[in-house]
Amino acid sequence: MSVQIGNIDLGEFPLLLAPMEDVSDPPFRFVCKQNGADMMYTEFISSEGLIRDAAKSRQKLDIFEYERPIGIQIFGSDIDHMREATEIATLAGPDLMDINYGCPVKQVACRGAGASLLQDIDKMVAMTKAVVEATHLPVTVKTRLGWDDNTKNVDEVAERLQDVGIKALTIHGRTRAQMYKGVADWTMIRDIKKNPRIKIPIFGNGDIDSPEKAAAWRMEFGVDGMMIGRAAIGYPWIFREIKHYFKTGEHLDKPTIAERIAACSTHLQKSIEWKGPKTGIFEMRRHYSNYFKGIEHFKEYRMQLVTAGTLEQVSEILEGISHDPRYAPLAAESI
């Protein structure tokens, strides 16, 4: 059966790209969409920034037709401001709105937003209700198991947020206290999916980094789909590899040097188109080592890439990589 979020049909078992700060921008989303991401989200956007008309927050509202279906994710600590931000974000024309109740970083959680709301479910419910009522779009939520090991309350969260109108819930299998450490625990996610009261789609998030794990956890935990974050950074092929494994039980060949260069070049070009040459090239520097992770003798090229200041320079370096005789055996073979 297809998974539905409102009137959005996501197919039988959708793979979602997680909203990641300073990562999930339009250039990165482009290469993930090319490689099979079924639904994507913007970077999380501050409700306060939208209301103040801050340039950085407004820029994050940029979405493109090829990205659909796509959700805009917002966060904040003030209910009225979240309502107003929802109205602003709705005008950008996304397919859905998403609320971040999962971000664990101090700058967010210690200011009463993100995962902090797991300490005040009544406020979380009131905030969610305000967002649902402020838009005609489906509203979804991303959250965690709880604030810490002593307050794992996502089962209550799931029921109460469904009752006020959310259309899907993504759960990261860690508490706020864990941050991104340790191993994600999906057992509570499975229990929520099995709860007869829960009718909305439940997506699992956390530690999905290989086709084998995706297939095993799909069977073990019974979720409706999976959200992938860190494993896609510099490796957008994770989506197509998982889908192929689901269908065939076999592995796709790993991307060749040529494919890595092509994806990196596309990402760079989109970055320049969206941000301008100076910012586009500068912000792309954080991605190079990930695109070529695992390739021997790459340190010299990485140093060149992160100091290159023009598109022509970067293109010349990438061209050099493609013709490096040390990589000749990998030119047509997967690494």
PDB file of N, CA, C and O in Angstrom, residues 257 295-297 301 319-331:
ATOM      1  N   ILE A 257      34.734   6.777  -9.786  1.00  0.00           N
ATOM      2  CA  ILE A 257      35.382   8.093  -9.672  1.00  0.00           C
ATOM      3  C   ILE A 257      34.633   9.101 -10.543  1.00  0.00           C
ATOM      4  O   ILE A 257      34.374  10.241 -10.132  1.00  0.00           O
ATOM      5  N   ILE A 295      38.876   7.232  -0.805  1.00  0.00           N
ATOM      6  CA  ILE A 295      39.795   7.166  -1.931  1.00  0.00           C
ATOM      7  C   ILE A 295      41.215   7.478  -1.440  1.00  0.00           C
ATOM      8  O   ILE A 295      41.441   8.499  -0.783  1.00  0.00           O
ATOM      9  N   GLU A 296      42.136   6.617  -1.748  1.00  0.00           N
ATOM     10  CA  GLU A 296      43.516   6.799  -1.305  1.00  0.00           C
ATOM     11  C   GLU A 296      44.188   7.966  -2.034  1.00  0.00           C
ATOM     12  O   GLU A 296      43.790   8.335  -3.149  1.00  0.00           O
ATOM     13  N   HIS A 297      45.184   8.518  -1.403  1.00  0.00           N
ATOM     14  CA  HIS A 297      46.005   9.589  -1.979  1.00  0.00           C
ATOM     15  C   HIS A 297      45.183  10.843  -2.273  1.00  0.00           C
ATOM     16  O   HIS A 297      45.520  11.608  -3.187  1.00  0.00           O
ATOM     17  N   TYR A 301      44.591  16.504  -3.136  1.00  0.00           N
ATOM     18  CA  TYR A 301      43.483  17.093  -3.903  1.00  0.00           C
ATOM     19  C   TYR A 301      42.507  17.834  -2.985  1.00  0.00           C
ATOM     20  O   TYR A 301      41.974  18.889  -3.346  1.00  0.00           O
ATOM     21  N   GLU A 319      39.146  17.814 -12.926  1.00  0.00           N
ATOM     22  CA  GLU A 319      39.619  17.215 -14.175  1.00  0.00           C
ATOM     23  C   GLU A 319      40.922  16.454 -13.919  1.00  0.00           C
ATOM     24  O   GLU A 319      41.146  15.352 -14.456  1.00  0.00           O
ATOM     25  N   GLY A 320      41.776  17.016 -13.080  1.00  0.00           N
ATOM     26  CA  GLY A 320      43.019  16.337 -12.737  1.00  0.00           C
ATOM     27  C   GLY A 320      42.774  15.027 -12.013  1.00  0.00           C
ATOM     28  O   GLY A 320      43.471  14.032 -12.254  1.00  0.00           O
ATOM     29  N   ILE A 321      41.786  15.015 -11.151  1.00  0.00           N
ATOM     30  CA  ILE A 321      41.440  13.778 -10.444  1.00  0.00           C
ATOM     31  C   ILE A 321      41.001  12.705 -11.436  1.00  0.00           C
ATOM     32  O   ILE A 321      41.398  11.538 -11.341  1.00  0.00           O
ATOM     33  N   SER A 322      40.193  13.123 -12.412  1.00  0.00           N
ATOM     34  CA  SER A 322      39.662  12.146 -13.373  1.00  0.00           C
ATOM     35  C   SER A 322      40.759  11.534 -14.235  1.00  0.00           C
ATOM     36  O   SER A 322      40.592  10.423 -14.758  1.00  0.00           O
ATOM     37  N   HIS A 323      41.882  12.245 -14.393  1.00  0.00           N
ATOM     38  CA  HIS A 323      42.972  11.734 -15.233  1.00  0.00           C
ATOM     39  C   HIS A 323      44.166  11.250 -14.422  1.00  0.00           C
ATOM     40  O   HIS A 323      45.206  10.898 -14.994  1.00  0.00           O
ATOM     41  N   ASP A 324      44.042  11.214 -13.133  1.00  0.00           N
ATOM     42  CA  ASP A 324      45.139  10.747 -12.285  1.00  0.00           C
ATOM     43  C   ASP A 324      45.364   9.254 -12.535  1.00  0.00           C
ATOM     44  O   ASP A 324      44.452   8.443 -12.341  1.00  0.00           O
ATOM     45  N   PRO A 325      46.550   8.853 -12.972  1.00  0.00           N
ATOM     46  CA  PRO A 325      46.795   7.438 -13.284  1.00  0.00           C
ATOM     47  C   PRO A 325      46.633   6.527 -12.064  1.00  0.00           C
ATOM     48  O   PRO A 325      46.353   5.330 -12.224  1.00  0.00           O
ATOM     49  N   ARG A 326      46.758   7.070 -10.860  1.00  0.00           N
ATOM     50  CA  ARG A 326      46.563   6.249  -9.667  1.00  0.00           C
ATOM     51  C   ARG A 326      45.121   5.770  -9.544  1.00  0.00           C
ATOM     52  O   ARG A 326      44.831   4.768  -8.888  1.00  0.00           O
ATOM     53  N   TYR A 327      44.204   6.501 -10.180  1.00  0.00           N
ATOM     54  CA  TYR A 327      42.788   6.142 -10.106  1.00  0.00           C
ATOM     55  C   TYR A 327      42.298   5.444 -11.366  1.00  0.00           C
ATOM     56  O   TYR A 327      41.110   5.160 -11.494  1.00  0.00           O
ATOM     57  N   ALA A 328      43.214   5.174 -12.311  1.00  0.00           N
ATOM     58  CA  ALA A 328      42.801   4.569 -13.578  1.00  0.00           C
ATOM     59  C   ALA A 328      42.024   3.274 -13.390  1.00  0.00           C
ATOM     60  O   ALA A 328      41.013   3.059 -14.081  1.00  0.00           O
ATOM     61  N   PRO A 329      42.447   2.384 -12.487  1.00  0.00           N
ATOM     62  CA  PRO A 329      41.662   1.167 -12.317  1.00  0.00           C
ATOM     63  C   PRO A 329      40.255   1.414 -11.799  1.00  0.00           C
ATOM     64  O   PRO A 329      39.382   0.547 -11.919  1.00  0.00           O
ATOM     65  N   LEU A 330      40.051   2.618 -11.224  1.00  0.00           N
ATOM     66  CA  LEU A 330      38.741   2.909 -10.656  1.00  0.00           C
ATOM     67  C   LEU A 330      37.865   3.720 -11.605  1.00  0.00           C
ATOM     68  O   LEU A 330      36.716   3.994 -11.291  1.00  0.00           O
ATOM     69  N   ALA A 331      38.428   4.104 -12.741  1.00  0.00           N
ATOM     70  CA  ALA A 331      37.689   4.996 -13.626  1.00  0.00           C
ATOM     71  C   ALA A 331      36.396   4.380 -14.131  1.00  0.00           C
ATOM     72  O   ALA A 331      35.396   5.057 -14.316  1.00  0.00           O
TER      73      ALA A 331
END
